[in-house]
Short mmCIF file of C-alpha atoms in Angstrom, two decimals:
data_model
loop_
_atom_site.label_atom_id
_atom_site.label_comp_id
_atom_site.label_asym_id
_atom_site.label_seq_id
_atom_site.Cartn_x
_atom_site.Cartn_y
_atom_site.Cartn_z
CA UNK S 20 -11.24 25.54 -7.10
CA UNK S 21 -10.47 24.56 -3.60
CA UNK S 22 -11.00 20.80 -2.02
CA UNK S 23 -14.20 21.30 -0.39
CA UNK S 24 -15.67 22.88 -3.79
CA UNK S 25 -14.34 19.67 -5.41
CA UNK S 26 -15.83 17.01 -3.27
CA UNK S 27 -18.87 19.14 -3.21
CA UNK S 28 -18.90 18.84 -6.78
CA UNK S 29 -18.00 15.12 -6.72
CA UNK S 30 -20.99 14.94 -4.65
CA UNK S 31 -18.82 13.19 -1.75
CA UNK S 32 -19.56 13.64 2.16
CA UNK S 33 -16.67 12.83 4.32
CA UNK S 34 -17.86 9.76 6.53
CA UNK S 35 -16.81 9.91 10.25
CA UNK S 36 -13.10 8.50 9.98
CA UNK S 37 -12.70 4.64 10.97
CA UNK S 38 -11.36 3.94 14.95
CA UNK S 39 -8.71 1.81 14.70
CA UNK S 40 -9.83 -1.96 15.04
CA UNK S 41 -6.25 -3.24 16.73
CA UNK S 42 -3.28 -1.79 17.96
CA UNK S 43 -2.65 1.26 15.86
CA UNK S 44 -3.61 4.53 14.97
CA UNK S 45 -5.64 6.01 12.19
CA UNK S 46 -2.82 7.91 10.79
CA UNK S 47 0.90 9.77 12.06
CA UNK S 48 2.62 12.76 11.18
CA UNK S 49 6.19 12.92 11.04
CA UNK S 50 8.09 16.36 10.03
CA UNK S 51 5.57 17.22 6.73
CA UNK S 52 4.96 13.72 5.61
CA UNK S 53 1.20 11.71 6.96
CA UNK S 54 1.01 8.39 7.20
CA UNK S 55 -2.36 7.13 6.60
CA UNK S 56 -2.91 3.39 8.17
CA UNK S 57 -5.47 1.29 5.69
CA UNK S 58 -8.68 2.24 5.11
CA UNK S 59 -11.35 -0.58 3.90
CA UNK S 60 -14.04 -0.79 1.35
CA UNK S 61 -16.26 0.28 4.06
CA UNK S 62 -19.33 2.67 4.36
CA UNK S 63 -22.54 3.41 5.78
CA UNK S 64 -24.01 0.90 3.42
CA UNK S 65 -21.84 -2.14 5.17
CA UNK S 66 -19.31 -1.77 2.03
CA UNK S 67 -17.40 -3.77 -0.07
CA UNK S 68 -16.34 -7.24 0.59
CA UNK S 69 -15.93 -10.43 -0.74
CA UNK S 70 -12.97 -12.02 -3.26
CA UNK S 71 -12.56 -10.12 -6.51
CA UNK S 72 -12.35 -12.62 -9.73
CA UNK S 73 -14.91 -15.04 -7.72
CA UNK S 74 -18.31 -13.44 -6.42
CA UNK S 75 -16.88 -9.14 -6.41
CA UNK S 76 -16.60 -8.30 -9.93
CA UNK S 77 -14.09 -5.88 -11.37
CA UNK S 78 -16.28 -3.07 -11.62
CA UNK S 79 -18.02 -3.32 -8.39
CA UNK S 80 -13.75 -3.99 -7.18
CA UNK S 81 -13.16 -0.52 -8.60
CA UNK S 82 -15.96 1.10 -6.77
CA UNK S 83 -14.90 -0.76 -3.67
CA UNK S 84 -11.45 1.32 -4.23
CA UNK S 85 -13.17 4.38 -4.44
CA UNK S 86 -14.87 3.81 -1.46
CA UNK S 87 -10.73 3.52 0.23
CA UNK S 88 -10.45 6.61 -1.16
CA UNK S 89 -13.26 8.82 0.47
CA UNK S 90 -12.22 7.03 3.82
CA UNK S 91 -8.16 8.23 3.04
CA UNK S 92 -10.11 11.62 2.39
CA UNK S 93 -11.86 11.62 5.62
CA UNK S 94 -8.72 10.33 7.99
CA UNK S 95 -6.23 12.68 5.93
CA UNK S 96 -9.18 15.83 6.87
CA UNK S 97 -9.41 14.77 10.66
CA UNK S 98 -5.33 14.92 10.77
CA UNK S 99 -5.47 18.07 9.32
CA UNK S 100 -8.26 19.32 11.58
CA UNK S 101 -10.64 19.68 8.44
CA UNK S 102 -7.81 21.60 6.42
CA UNK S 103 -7.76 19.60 3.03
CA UNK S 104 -6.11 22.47 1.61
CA UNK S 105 -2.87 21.78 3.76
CA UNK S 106 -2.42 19.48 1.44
CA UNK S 107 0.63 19.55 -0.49
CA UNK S 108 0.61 16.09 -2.36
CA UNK S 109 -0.41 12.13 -2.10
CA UNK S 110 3.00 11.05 -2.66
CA UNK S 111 2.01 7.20 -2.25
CA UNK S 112 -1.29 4.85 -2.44
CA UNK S 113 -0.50 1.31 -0.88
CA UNK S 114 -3.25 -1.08 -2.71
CA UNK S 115 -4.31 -3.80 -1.42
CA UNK S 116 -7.39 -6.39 -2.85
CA UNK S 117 -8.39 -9.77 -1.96
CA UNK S 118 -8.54 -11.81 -5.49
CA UNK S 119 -9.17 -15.56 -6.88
CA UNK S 120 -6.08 -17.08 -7.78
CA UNK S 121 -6.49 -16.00 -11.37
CA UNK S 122 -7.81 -12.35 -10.87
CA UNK S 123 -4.84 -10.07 -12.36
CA UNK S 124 -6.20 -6.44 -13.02
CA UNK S 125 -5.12 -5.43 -10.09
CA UNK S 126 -3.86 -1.96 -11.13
CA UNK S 127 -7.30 -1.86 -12.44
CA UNK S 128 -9.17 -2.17 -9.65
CA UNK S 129 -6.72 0.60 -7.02
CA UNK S 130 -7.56 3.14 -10.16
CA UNK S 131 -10.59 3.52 -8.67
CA UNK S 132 -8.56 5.09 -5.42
CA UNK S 133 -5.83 6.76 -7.75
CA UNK S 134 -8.57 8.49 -10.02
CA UNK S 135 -10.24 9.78 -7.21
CA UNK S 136 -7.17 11.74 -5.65
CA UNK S 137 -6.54 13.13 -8.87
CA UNK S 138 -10.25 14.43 -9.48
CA UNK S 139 -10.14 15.70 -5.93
CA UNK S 140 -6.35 17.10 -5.75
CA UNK S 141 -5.65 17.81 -9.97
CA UNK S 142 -2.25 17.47 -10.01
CA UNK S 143 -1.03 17.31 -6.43
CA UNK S 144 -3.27 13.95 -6.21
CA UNK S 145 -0.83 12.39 -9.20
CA UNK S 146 1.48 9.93 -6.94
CA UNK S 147 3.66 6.57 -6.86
CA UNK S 148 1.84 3.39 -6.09
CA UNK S 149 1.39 -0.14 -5.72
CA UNK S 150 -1.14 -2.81 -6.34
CA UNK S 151 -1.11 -6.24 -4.42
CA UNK S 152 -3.52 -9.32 -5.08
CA UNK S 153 -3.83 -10.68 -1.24
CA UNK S 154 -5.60 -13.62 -0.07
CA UNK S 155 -7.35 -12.06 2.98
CA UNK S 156 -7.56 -8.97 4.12
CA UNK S 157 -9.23 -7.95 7.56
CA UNK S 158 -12.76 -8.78 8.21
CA UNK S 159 -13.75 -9.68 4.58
CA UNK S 160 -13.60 -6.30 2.70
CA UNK S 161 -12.35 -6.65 -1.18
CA UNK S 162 -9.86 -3.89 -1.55
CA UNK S 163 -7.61 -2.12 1.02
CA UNK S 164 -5.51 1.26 0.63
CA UNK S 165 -3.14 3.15 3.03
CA UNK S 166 -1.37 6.38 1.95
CA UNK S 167 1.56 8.71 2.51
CA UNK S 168 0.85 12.38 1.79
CA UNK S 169 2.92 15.58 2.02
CA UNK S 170 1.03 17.93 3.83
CA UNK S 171 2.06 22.14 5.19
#
């Protein structure tokens, strides 16, 4: 089954990829390796934000991650000039959520990013990772995720 029958499957619609809001770019390619810069909780709704473990709950956290993950989708398609299938694997998510002090399912919440590679890439979407509680992150959004993926 290729990408585009997945997502279509999924029922997901790439979004128009996020402009950069500061002094980078939306992602770089270097050699076969591309660098994805953060993508927010963000979509045509307004999003995700808020602090997770104080008025976000978990669940709604975990959607929020999901939501990363359709906007890694769309940035990682616009690199690729809508080419999904160039891709050869997500080597590494980079997650990121804004939490209460005592908030620690972290890992928790960035499986809602993780599981959505996988459904989308089967096994080329399996990849290292981390998960980091943060006090802010930019303009109020719950959950953050960049990402490094081998692509052809």
């Amino acid at each position: 089954m290729t990408v585009a029958a997945r997502l279509a499957e999924l029922g997901i619609n790439l979004p128009e990829p996020a402009k950069a809001v500061a002094n980078y770019v939306p992602y770089v390619q270097t050699g076969n390796l591309l660098h994805i810069s953060g993508q927010l909780s963000n979509d045509a709704a307004g999003g995700l934000k808020g602090t997770v473990g104080a008025d976000v709950s978990q669940d709604d956290a975990v959607k929020g991650a999901r939501m990363c993950g359709v906007n890694l989708l769309a940035q990682i398609s616009a690199a690729l000039d809508g080419d999904l299938e160039r891709v050869v694997r997500v080597v590494k998510l980079g997650g990121f959520v804004q939490v209460a002090g005592d908030f620690e399912a972290i890992p928790a919440v960035i499986n809602g990013c993780s599981d959505l590679m996988v459904e989308v890439f089967g096994d080329k979407g399996r990849h290292a990772r981390s998960a980091v509680g943060v006090y802010k992150l930019p303009l109020g959004f719950a959950v953050e995720v960049d990402a490094i993926v081998e692509v052809r």
